[in-house]
Amino acid sequence: MKAPFLRRAVRAPGLFGIVAMACSFALGATDAAAADAGNFPNRGPIRLLVGFAAGGSSDTVARIMAPVLSKTLKQNVIIDNRPGAGGNIASDALIKAAPDGYTIMLGTIGSLAVNQHLSKLSYDPVTDMAPISLAVSFSNVLVVNANSKIHTFAEYLQAAKAPHSDMSFGSSGIGSSGHLAGEQLKFVAGLQNQHVAYRGGAPATNDLLGGTLASIFASPTDAIQFINAGKLRPIVTTGLQRLDVLPNVPTIAESGYPGFEANNWYAFTAPAQTPAPVIAALNQAIVATLKDPEVDAKLKKLGLDPAPSTPQEADRYIRAESDKWGGLIKKLNINL
């Protein structure tokens, strides 16, 4: 016969028994998670969040890469557009997702390095996300409707300097590189024109084509097909060097404002605490996809430079860009 305290111990484990059981379960869960991470990806699909509307630049990059990335990972990669708030809606969805690698994001300079300096967020993209790899980098192009009276940068500056100027400039959203390029130009050139934020480059381009918007600092992806079709007119680009796809379009830096640079970039991120083996597997697949000849050619045709990197390189770059643009936002007193 068992002693009464032993019978009670069997019926009710008590504090130390509960702690021991909890530790056992936790260790088992940790071991299972580690084993699952080592086998990643062993199920699907993988959800790729994009913070802007379908048809925009970041969406286009995602759709160029997704088929090859799916083949590389041997799991379907499903694009999930979450437009709004300059990419913050997608970012919020990412950090709330399970850190298991099955939800990742193609973030922009705005959502990863700028928005936290424009408004108070419930998260910090630098610390609450785990960088996987840089994706692409590129400069923007200032474009107007082909029927616009503006043909040169000098004419644009004259129109934008007028009191109550109607030479508005649109961008893919607040905090986007197009927005910051326009604000930076306003500061150095003393312009009076106003910014109009959109939920992605595609709707901004549609309004420009329709004549309800005067100009856009657009990504080459959004603008190049309409430039080639004669529907949009390029004025200047925002990088230090001319775009290969627009070799006859001057830069702002060579047009009277030496050193002017406002480049754009995208990067892949996962929720913080995503296991290192999962990040490594995703990085390997994304880098291989960016180096795929067909993907490389499609991106370059749109004026985008593939920028594969290690997670560590991506982390350093994002932090440096956050410091850079945070300082500029404070200096120019840019706010929502």
PDB file of C-alpha atoms in Angstrom, residues 26-261:
ATOM      1  CA  ALA A  26       8.999  23.184 -22.952  1.00  0.00           C
ATOM      2  CA  LEU A  27      12.139  21.221 -23.741  1.00  0.00           C
ATOM      3  CA  GLY A  28      10.133  18.885 -25.898  1.00  0.00           C
ATOM      4  CA  ALA A  29       8.544  21.807 -27.742  1.00  0.00           C
ATOM      5  CA  THR A  30      11.956  23.431 -28.184  1.00  0.00           C
ATOM      6  CA  ASP A  31      13.416  20.206 -29.539  1.00  0.00           C
ATOM      7  CA  ALA A  32      10.460  19.841 -31.906  1.00  0.00           C
ATOM      8  CA  ALA A  33      10.794  23.457 -33.065  1.00  0.00           C
ATOM      9  CA  ALA A  34      14.523  22.995 -33.625  1.00  0.00           C
ATOM     10  CA  ALA A  35      13.911  19.815 -35.585  1.00  0.00           C
ATOM     11  CA  ASP A  36      11.222  21.545 -37.648  1.00  0.00           C
ATOM     12  CA  ALA A  37      13.561  24.495 -38.311  1.00  0.00           C
ATOM     13  CA  GLY A  38      16.242  22.096 -39.491  1.00  0.00           C
ATOM     14  CA  ASN A  39      13.806  20.586 -41.988  1.00  0.00           C
ATOM     15  CA  PHE A  40      12.474  23.929 -43.260  1.00  0.00           C
ATOM     16  CA  PRO A  41      10.483  24.167 -45.427  1.00  0.00           C
ATOM     17  CA  ASN A  42       8.636  20.904 -44.910  1.00  0.00           C
ATOM     18  CA  ARG A  43       5.174  22.313 -45.577  1.00  0.00           C
ATOM     19  CA  GLY A  44       3.557  25.154 -47.433  1.00  0.00           C
ATOM     20  CA  PRO A  45       2.574  27.606 -48.597  1.00  0.00           C
ATOM     21  CA  ILE A  46       5.004  30.386 -47.725  1.00  0.00           C
ATOM     22  CA  ARG A  47       3.207  33.720 -47.495  1.00  0.00           C
ATOM     23  CA  LEU A  48       5.057  36.717 -48.967  1.00  0.00           C
ATOM     24  CA  LEU A  49       3.639  39.990 -47.636  1.00  0.00           C
ATOM     25  CA  VAL A  50       3.800  43.082 -49.861  1.00  0.00           C
ATOM     26  CA  GLY A  51       2.825  46.421 -48.344  1.00  0.00           C
ATOM     27  CA  PHE A  52       1.515  48.006 -51.526  1.00  0.00           C
ATOM     28  CA  ALA A  53      -1.187  47.419 -54.108  1.00  0.00           C
ATOM     29  CA  ALA A  54      -0.970  44.877 -56.901  1.00  0.00           C
ATOM     30  CA  GLY A  55       0.747  46.282 -59.978  1.00  0.00           C
ATOM     31  CA  GLY A  56       3.150  48.530 -58.073  1.00  0.00           C
ATOM     32  CA  SER A  57       6.924  48.256 -58.037  1.00  0.00           C
ATOM     33  CA  SER A  58       7.375  46.065 -54.962  1.00  0.00           C
ATOM     34  CA  ASP A  59       4.488  43.856 -56.089  1.00  0.00           C
ATOM     35  CA  THR A  60       6.118  43.493 -59.513  1.00  0.00           C
ATOM     36  CA  VAL A  61       9.418  42.424 -57.952  1.00  0.00           C
ATOM     37  CA  ALA A  62       7.590  39.898 -55.775  1.00  0.00           C
ATOM     38  CA  ARG A  63       5.746  38.441 -58.775  1.00  0.00           C
ATOM     39  CA  ILE A  64       8.924  38.181 -60.841  1.00  0.00           C
ATOM     40  CA  MET A  65      10.664  36.314 -58.044  1.00  0.00           C
ATOM     41  CA  ALA A  66       7.844  34.165 -56.630  1.00  0.00           C
ATOM     42  CA  PRO A  67       7.737  31.418 -59.307  1.00  0.00           C
ATOM     43  CA  VAL A  68      11.491  30.772 -59.166  1.00  0.00           C
ATOM     44  CA  LEU A  69      11.536  31.097 -55.380  1.00  0.00           C
ATOM     45  CA  SER A  70       8.743  28.511 -55.185  1.00  0.00           C
ATOM     46  CA  LYS A  71      10.775  26.069 -57.268  1.00  0.00           C
ATOM     47  CA  THR A  72      13.884  26.679 -55.193  1.00  0.00           C
ATOM     48  CA  LEU A  73      12.086  26.155 -51.877  1.00  0.00           C
ATOM     49  CA  LYS A  74       9.897  23.371 -53.312  1.00  0.00           C
ATOM     50  CA  GLN A  75       6.894  25.053 -51.705  1.00  0.00           C
ATOM     51  CA  ASN A  76       4.344  27.483 -53.118  1.00  0.00           C
ATOM     52  CA  VAL A  77       5.109  31.143 -52.400  1.00  0.00           C
ATOM     53  CA  ILE A  78       1.826  33.068 -52.184  1.00  0.00           C
ATOM     54  CA  ILE A  79       1.855  36.868 -52.503  1.00  0.00           C
ATOM     55  CA  ASP A  80      -0.329  38.618 -49.925  1.00  0.00           C
ATOM     56  CA  ASN A  81      -0.844  42.323 -50.710  1.00  0.00           C
ATOM     57  CA  ARG A  82      -1.550  44.423 -47.603  1.00  0.00           C
ATOM     58  CA  PRO A  83      -1.567  48.017 -48.908  1.00  0.00           C
ATOM     59  CA  GLY A  84      -1.863  51.074 -46.712  1.00  0.00           C
ATOM     60  CA  ALA A  85      -0.023  53.297 -44.224  1.00  0.00           C
ATOM     61  CA  GLY A  86       3.169  53.336 -46.268  1.00  0.00           C
ATOM     62  CA  GLY A  87       3.704  49.616 -45.797  1.00  0.00           C
ATOM     63  CA  ASN A  88       2.976  49.610 -42.054  1.00  0.00           C
ATOM     64  CA  ILE A  89      -0.060  47.327 -42.390  1.00  0.00           C
ATOM     65  CA  ALA A  90       2.069  44.595 -43.949  1.00  0.00           C
ATOM     66  CA  SER A  91       4.817  45.176 -41.373  1.00  0.00           C
ATOM     67  CA  ASP A  92       2.324  44.812 -38.533  1.00  0.00           C
ATOM     68  CA  ALA A  93       1.066  41.549 -40.039  1.00  0.00           C
ATOM     69  CA  LEU A  94       4.639  40.274 -40.290  1.00  0.00           C
ATOM     70  CA  ILE A  95       5.651  40.893 -36.690  1.00  0.00           C
ATOM     71  CA  LYS A  96       2.423  39.265 -35.465  1.00  0.00           C
ATOM     72  CA  ALA A  97       3.057  36.140 -37.537  1.00  0.00           C
ATOM     73  CA  ALA A  98       4.639  33.002 -36.134  1.00  0.00           C
ATOM     74  CA  PRO A  99       8.454  33.185 -36.400  1.00  0.00           C
ATOM     75  CA  ASP A 100       8.671  29.963 -38.365  1.00  0.00           C
ATOM     76  CA  GLY A 101       9.654  31.205 -41.836  1.00  0.00           C
ATOM     77  CA  TYR A 102       6.263  30.585 -43.404  1.00  0.00           C
ATOM     78  CA  THR A 103       5.425  34.308 -43.379  1.00  0.00           C
ATOM     79  CA  ILE A 104       8.007  36.711 -44.803  1.00  0.00           C
ATOM     80  CA  MET A 105       7.852  40.223 -46.248  1.00  0.00           C
ATOM     81  CA  LEU A 106       9.330  42.110 -49.166  1.00  0.00           C
ATOM     82  CA  GLY A 107       9.787  45.442 -47.399  1.00  0.00           C
ATOM     83  CA  THR A 108      10.653  48.833 -48.846  1.00  0.00           C
ATOM     84  CA  ILE A 109      12.925  51.612 -47.666  1.00  0.00           C
ATOM     85  CA  GLY A 110       9.814  53.245 -46.208  1.00  0.00           C
ATOM     86  CA  SER A 111       8.552  50.331 -44.176  1.00  0.00           C
ATOM     87  CA  LEU A 112      12.012  49.233 -43.017  1.00  0.00           C
ATOM     88  CA  ALA A 113      14.019  52.433 -42.501  1.00  0.00           C
ATOM     89  CA  VAL A 114      11.793  55.510 -42.660  1.00  0.00           C
ATOM     90  CA  ASN A 115       8.296  55.146 -41.212  1.00  0.00           C
ATOM     91  CA  GLN A 116       9.508  54.800 -37.633  1.00  0.00           C
ATOM     92  CA  HIS A 117      10.926  58.326 -37.916  1.00  0.00           C
ATOM     93  CA  LEU A 118       7.667  59.804 -39.230  1.00  0.00           C
ATOM     94  CA  SER A 119       5.242  58.525 -36.601  1.00  0.00           C
ATOM     95  CA  LYS A 120       5.154  56.443 -33.445  1.00  0.00           C
ATOM     96  CA  LEU A 121       4.742  52.778 -34.323  1.00  0.00           C
ATOM     97  CA  SER A 122       3.790  49.882 -32.084  1.00  0.00           C
ATOM     98  CA  TYR A 123       6.947  48.110 -33.222  1.00  0.00           C
ATOM     99  CA  ASP A 124      10.502  48.817 -34.347  1.00  0.00           C
ATOM    100  CA  PRO A 125      11.245  47.394 -37.802  1.00  0.00           C
ATOM    101  CA  VAL A 126      14.957  47.330 -37.009  1.00  0.00           C
ATOM    102  CA  THR A 127      14.617  45.154 -33.893  1.00  0.00           C
ATOM    103  CA  ASP A 128      11.271  43.383 -34.418  1.00  0.00           C
ATOM    104  CA  MET A 129      12.206  41.931 -37.800  1.00  0.00           C
ATOM    105  CA  ALA A 130      14.943  39.554 -38.876  1.00  0.00           C
ATOM    106  CA  PRO A 131      16.605  40.561 -42.176  1.00  0.00           C
ATOM    107  CA  ILE A 132      16.981  37.752 -44.703  1.00  0.00           C
ATOM    108  CA  SER A 133      18.547  39.468 -47.729  1.00  0.00           C
ATOM    109  CA  LEU A 134      18.484  42.691 -49.668  1.00  0.00           C
ATOM    110  CA  ALA A 135      16.462  42.334 -52.872  1.00  0.00           C
ATOM    111  CA  VAL A 136      16.959  45.209 -55.325  1.00  0.00           C
ATOM    112  CA  SER A 137      18.233  48.791 -55.404  1.00  0.00           C
ATOM    113  CA  PHE A 138      17.441  51.591 -57.844  1.00  0.00           C
ATOM    114  CA  SER A 139      16.971  55.321 -58.266  1.00  0.00           C
ATOM    115  CA  ASN A 140      13.628  56.960 -58.931  1.00  0.00           C
ATOM    116  CA  VAL A 141      12.633  58.986 -61.955  1.00  0.00           C
ATOM    117  CA  LEU A 142      10.650  62.226 -61.930  1.00  0.00           C
ATOM    118  CA  VAL A 143       7.975  61.941 -64.609  1.00  0.00           C
ATOM    119  CA  VAL A 144       5.141  64.096 -65.922  1.00  0.00           C
ATOM    120  CA  ASN A 145       2.284  63.384 -68.292  1.00  0.00           C
ATOM    121  CA  ALA A 146       3.372  63.462 -71.936  1.00  0.00           C
ATOM    122  CA  ASN A 147       0.861  66.285 -72.505  1.00  0.00           C
ATOM    123  CA  SER A 148       2.376  68.412 -69.733  1.00  0.00           C
ATOM    124  CA  LYS A 149       3.877  71.808 -70.520  1.00  0.00           C
ATOM    125  CA  ILE A 150       6.963  70.702 -68.541  1.00  0.00           C
ATOM    126  CA  HIS A 151       9.777  69.414 -70.751  1.00  0.00           C
ATOM    127  CA  THR A 152      12.931  70.161 -68.757  1.00  0.00           C
ATOM    128  CA  PHE A 153      14.094  70.166 -65.154  1.00  0.00           C
ATOM    129  CA  ALA A 154      14.481  73.945 -65.281  1.00  0.00           C
ATOM    130  CA  GLU A 155      10.830  74.290 -66.301  1.00  0.00           C
ATOM    131  CA  TYR A 156       9.789  71.933 -63.516  1.00  0.00           C
ATOM    132  CA  LEU A 157      11.696  73.960 -60.919  1.00  0.00           C
ATOM    133  CA  GLN A 158      10.168  77.207 -62.158  1.00  0.00           C
ATOM    134  CA  ALA A 159       6.644  75.808 -61.924  1.00  0.00           C
ATOM    135  CA  ALA A 160       7.258  74.235 -58.506  1.00  0.00           C
ATOM    136  CA  LYS A 161       8.705  77.457 -57.067  1.00  0.00           C
ATOM    137  CA  ALA A 162       5.606  79.502 -57.853  1.00  0.00           C
ATOM    138  CA  PRO A 163       3.483  80.544 -54.849  1.00  0.00           C
ATOM    139  CA  HIS A 164       0.583  78.104 -54.400  1.00  0.00           C
ATOM    140  CA  SER A 165       2.187  75.909 -57.051  1.00  0.00           C
ATOM    141  CA  ASP A 166      -0.058  73.328 -58.684  1.00  0.00           C
ATOM    142  CA  MET A 167       2.994  71.231 -59.615  1.00  0.00           C
ATOM    143  CA  SER A 168       2.141  68.545 -57.052  1.00  0.00           C
ATOM    144  CA  PHE A 169       4.295  65.444 -56.801  1.00  0.00           C
ATOM    145  CA  GLY A 170       2.960  62.002 -56.010  1.00  0.00           C
ATOM    146  CA  SER A 171       4.675  58.950 -54.601  1.00  0.00           C
ATOM    147  CA  SER A 172       3.883  55.364 -53.664  1.00  0.00           C
ATOM    148  CA  GLY A 173       3.278  56.442 -50.071  1.00  0.00           C
ATOM    149  CA  ILE A 174       4.354  58.478 -47.072  1.00  0.00           C
ATOM    150  CA  GLY A 175       7.943  57.659 -46.224  1.00  0.00           C
ATOM    151  CA  SER A 176       8.657  56.117 -49.611  1.00  0.00           C
ATOM    152  CA  SER A 177      11.882  57.027 -51.361  1.00  0.00           C
ATOM    153  CA  GLY A 178       9.836  58.986 -53.890  1.00  0.00           C
ATOM    154  CA  HIS A 179       8.304  61.031 -51.091  1.00  0.00           C
ATOM    155  CA  LEU A 180      11.696  61.689 -49.515  1.00  0.00           C
ATOM    156  CA  ALA A 181      13.259  62.543 -52.879  1.00  0.00           C
ATOM    157  CA  GLY A 182      10.562  65.154 -53.449  1.00  0.00           C
ATOM    158  CA  GLU A 183      10.924  66.598 -49.955  1.00  0.00           C
ATOM    159  CA  GLN A 184      14.698  66.695 -50.280  1.00  0.00           C
ATOM    160  CA  LEU A 185      14.399  68.535 -53.598  1.00  0.00           C
ATOM    161  CA  LYS A 186      11.898  70.974 -52.083  1.00  0.00           C
ATOM    162  CA  PHE A 187      14.430  71.762 -49.365  1.00  0.00           C
ATOM    163  CA  VAL A 188      17.517  72.256 -51.522  1.00  0.00           C
ATOM    164  CA  ALA A 189      15.719  74.063 -54.367  1.00  0.00           C
ATOM    165  CA  GLY A 190      13.200  76.091 -52.359  1.00  0.00           C
ATOM    166  CA  LEU A 191      10.098  74.591 -53.991  1.00  0.00           C
ATOM    167  CA  GLN A 192       6.492  75.221 -52.966  1.00  0.00           C
ATOM    168  CA  ASN A 193       4.786  72.146 -54.403  1.00  0.00           C
ATOM    169  CA  GLN A 194       2.875  69.653 -52.277  1.00  0.00           C
ATOM    170  CA  HIS A 195       3.199  65.902 -51.831  1.00  0.00           C
ATOM    171  CA  VAL A 196       0.309  63.528 -52.607  1.00  0.00           C
ATOM    172  CA  ALA A 197       0.642  60.069 -51.039  1.00  0.00           C
ATOM    173  CA  TYR A 198      -0.852  56.973 -52.651  1.00  0.00           C
ATOM    174  CA  ARG A 199      -1.205  53.327 -51.627  1.00  0.00           C
ATOM    175  CA  GLY A 200       1.407  52.190 -54.091  1.00  0.00           C
ATOM    176  CA  GLY A 201       2.994  53.336 -57.314  1.00  0.00           C
ATOM    177  CA  ALA A 202       0.307  51.914 -59.594  1.00  0.00           C
ATOM    178  CA  PRO A 203      -2.577  54.149 -58.405  1.00  0.00           C
ATOM    179  CA  ALA A 204      -0.278  57.184 -58.456  1.00  0.00           C
ATOM    180  CA  THR A 205       0.727  56.399 -62.034  1.00  0.00           C
ATOM    181  CA  ASN A 206      -2.919  55.966 -63.022  1.00  0.00           C
ATOM    182  CA  ASP A 207      -3.752  59.451 -61.733  1.00  0.00           C
ATOM    183  CA  LEU A 208      -0.754  60.918 -63.549  1.00  0.00           C
ATOM    184  CA  LEU A 209      -1.860  59.261 -66.781  1.00  0.00           C
ATOM    185  CA  GLY A 210      -5.387  60.525 -66.175  1.00  0.00           C
ATOM    186  CA  GLY A 211      -4.244  64.115 -65.731  1.00  0.00           C
ATOM    187  CA  THR A 212      -5.290  64.557 -62.087  1.00  0.00           C
ATOM    188  CA  LEU A 213      -1.700  64.623 -60.782  1.00  0.00           C
ATOM    189  CA  ALA A 214       1.117  66.846 -62.035  1.00  0.00           C
ATOM    190  CA  SER A 215       4.191  64.672 -61.447  1.00  0.00           C
ATOM    191  CA  ILE A 216       5.535  61.587 -59.702  1.00  0.00           C
ATOM    192  CA  PHE A 217       8.845  60.493 -58.280  1.00  0.00           C
ATOM    193  CA  ALA A 218       8.314  56.966 -59.578  1.00  0.00           C
ATOM    194  CA  SER A 219      10.250  53.747 -59.577  1.00  0.00           C
ATOM    195  CA  PRO A 220      11.478  52.687 -63.029  1.00  0.00           C
ATOM    196  CA  THR A 221       9.194  49.658 -62.703  1.00  0.00           C
ATOM    197  CA  ASP A 222       6.100  51.851 -62.517  1.00  0.00           C
ATOM    198  CA  ALA A 223       7.188  54.313 -65.187  1.00  0.00           C
ATOM    199  CA  ILE A 224       9.296  52.631 -67.861  1.00  0.00           C
ATOM    200  CA  GLN A 225       6.501  51.027 -69.900  1.00  0.00           C
ATOM    201  CA  PHE A 226       4.621  54.328 -70.085  1.00  0.00           C
ATOM    202  CA  ILE A 227       7.787  56.250 -70.944  1.00  0.00           C
ATOM    203  CA  ASN A 228       8.503  53.818 -73.767  1.00  0.00           C
ATOM    204  CA  ALA A 229       4.890  54.114 -74.941  1.00  0.00           C
ATOM    205  CA  GLY A 230       5.152  57.916 -75.068  1.00  0.00           C
ATOM    206  CA  LYS A 231       2.553  58.453 -72.330  1.00  0.00           C
ATOM    207  CA  LEU A 232       4.922  59.782 -69.663  1.00  0.00           C
ATOM    208  CA  ARG A 233       7.884  62.135 -69.993  1.00  0.00           C
ATOM    209  CA  PRO A 234      10.981  61.585 -67.822  1.00  0.00           C
ATOM    210  CA  ILE A 235      12.562  64.750 -66.436  1.00  0.00           C
ATOM    211  CA  VAL A 236      15.393  63.671 -64.102  1.00  0.00           C
ATOM    212  CA  THR A 237      16.488  60.706 -61.996  1.00  0.00           C
ATOM    213  CA  THR A 238      17.468  60.720 -58.312  1.00  0.00           C
ATOM    214  CA  GLY A 239      20.670  58.656 -58.244  1.00  0.00           C
ATOM    215  CA  LEU A 240      24.264  59.742 -58.621  1.00  0.00           C
ATOM    216  CA  GLN A 241      24.468  57.940 -61.960  1.00  0.00           C
ATOM    217  CA  ARG A 242      22.022  57.743 -64.833  1.00  0.00           C
ATOM    218  CA  LEU A 243      19.764  54.739 -65.151  1.00  0.00           C
ATOM    219  CA  ASP A 244      20.883  52.192 -67.737  1.00  0.00           C
ATOM    220  CA  VAL A 245      17.309  51.939 -69.012  1.00  0.00           C
ATOM    221  CA  LEU A 246      17.097  55.760 -69.370  1.00  0.00           C
ATOM    222  CA  PRO A 247      20.603  56.770 -70.469  1.00  0.00           C
ATOM    223  CA  ASN A 248      19.498  60.110 -71.933  1.00  0.00           C
ATOM    224  CA  VAL A 249      17.738  61.307 -68.774  1.00  0.00           C
ATOM    225  CA  PRO A 250      19.993  63.449 -66.538  1.00  0.00           C
ATOM    226  CA  THR A 251      20.315  63.114 -62.781  1.00  0.00           C
ATOM    227  CA  ILE A 252      19.405  65.859 -60.318  1.00  0.00           C
ATOM    228  CA  ALA A 253      23.042  65.742 -59.193  1.00  0.00           C
ATOM    229  CA  GLU A 254      24.278  66.759 -62.649  1.00  0.00           C
ATOM    230  CA  SER A 255      21.505  69.327 -63.082  1.00  0.00           C
ATOM    231  CA  GLY A 256      22.617  71.910 -60.566  1.00  0.00           C
ATOM    232  CA  TYR A 257      22.496  70.015 -57.254  1.00  0.00           C
ATOM    233  CA  PRO A 258      25.794  68.105 -56.868  1.00  0.00           C
ATOM    234  CA  GLY A 259      25.654  65.174 -54.478  1.00  0.00           C
ATOM    235  CA  PHE A 260      21.873  64.865 -54.577  1.00  0.00           C
ATOM    236  CA  GLU A 261      20.969  61.212 -54.079  1.00  0.00           C
TER     237      GLU A 261
END
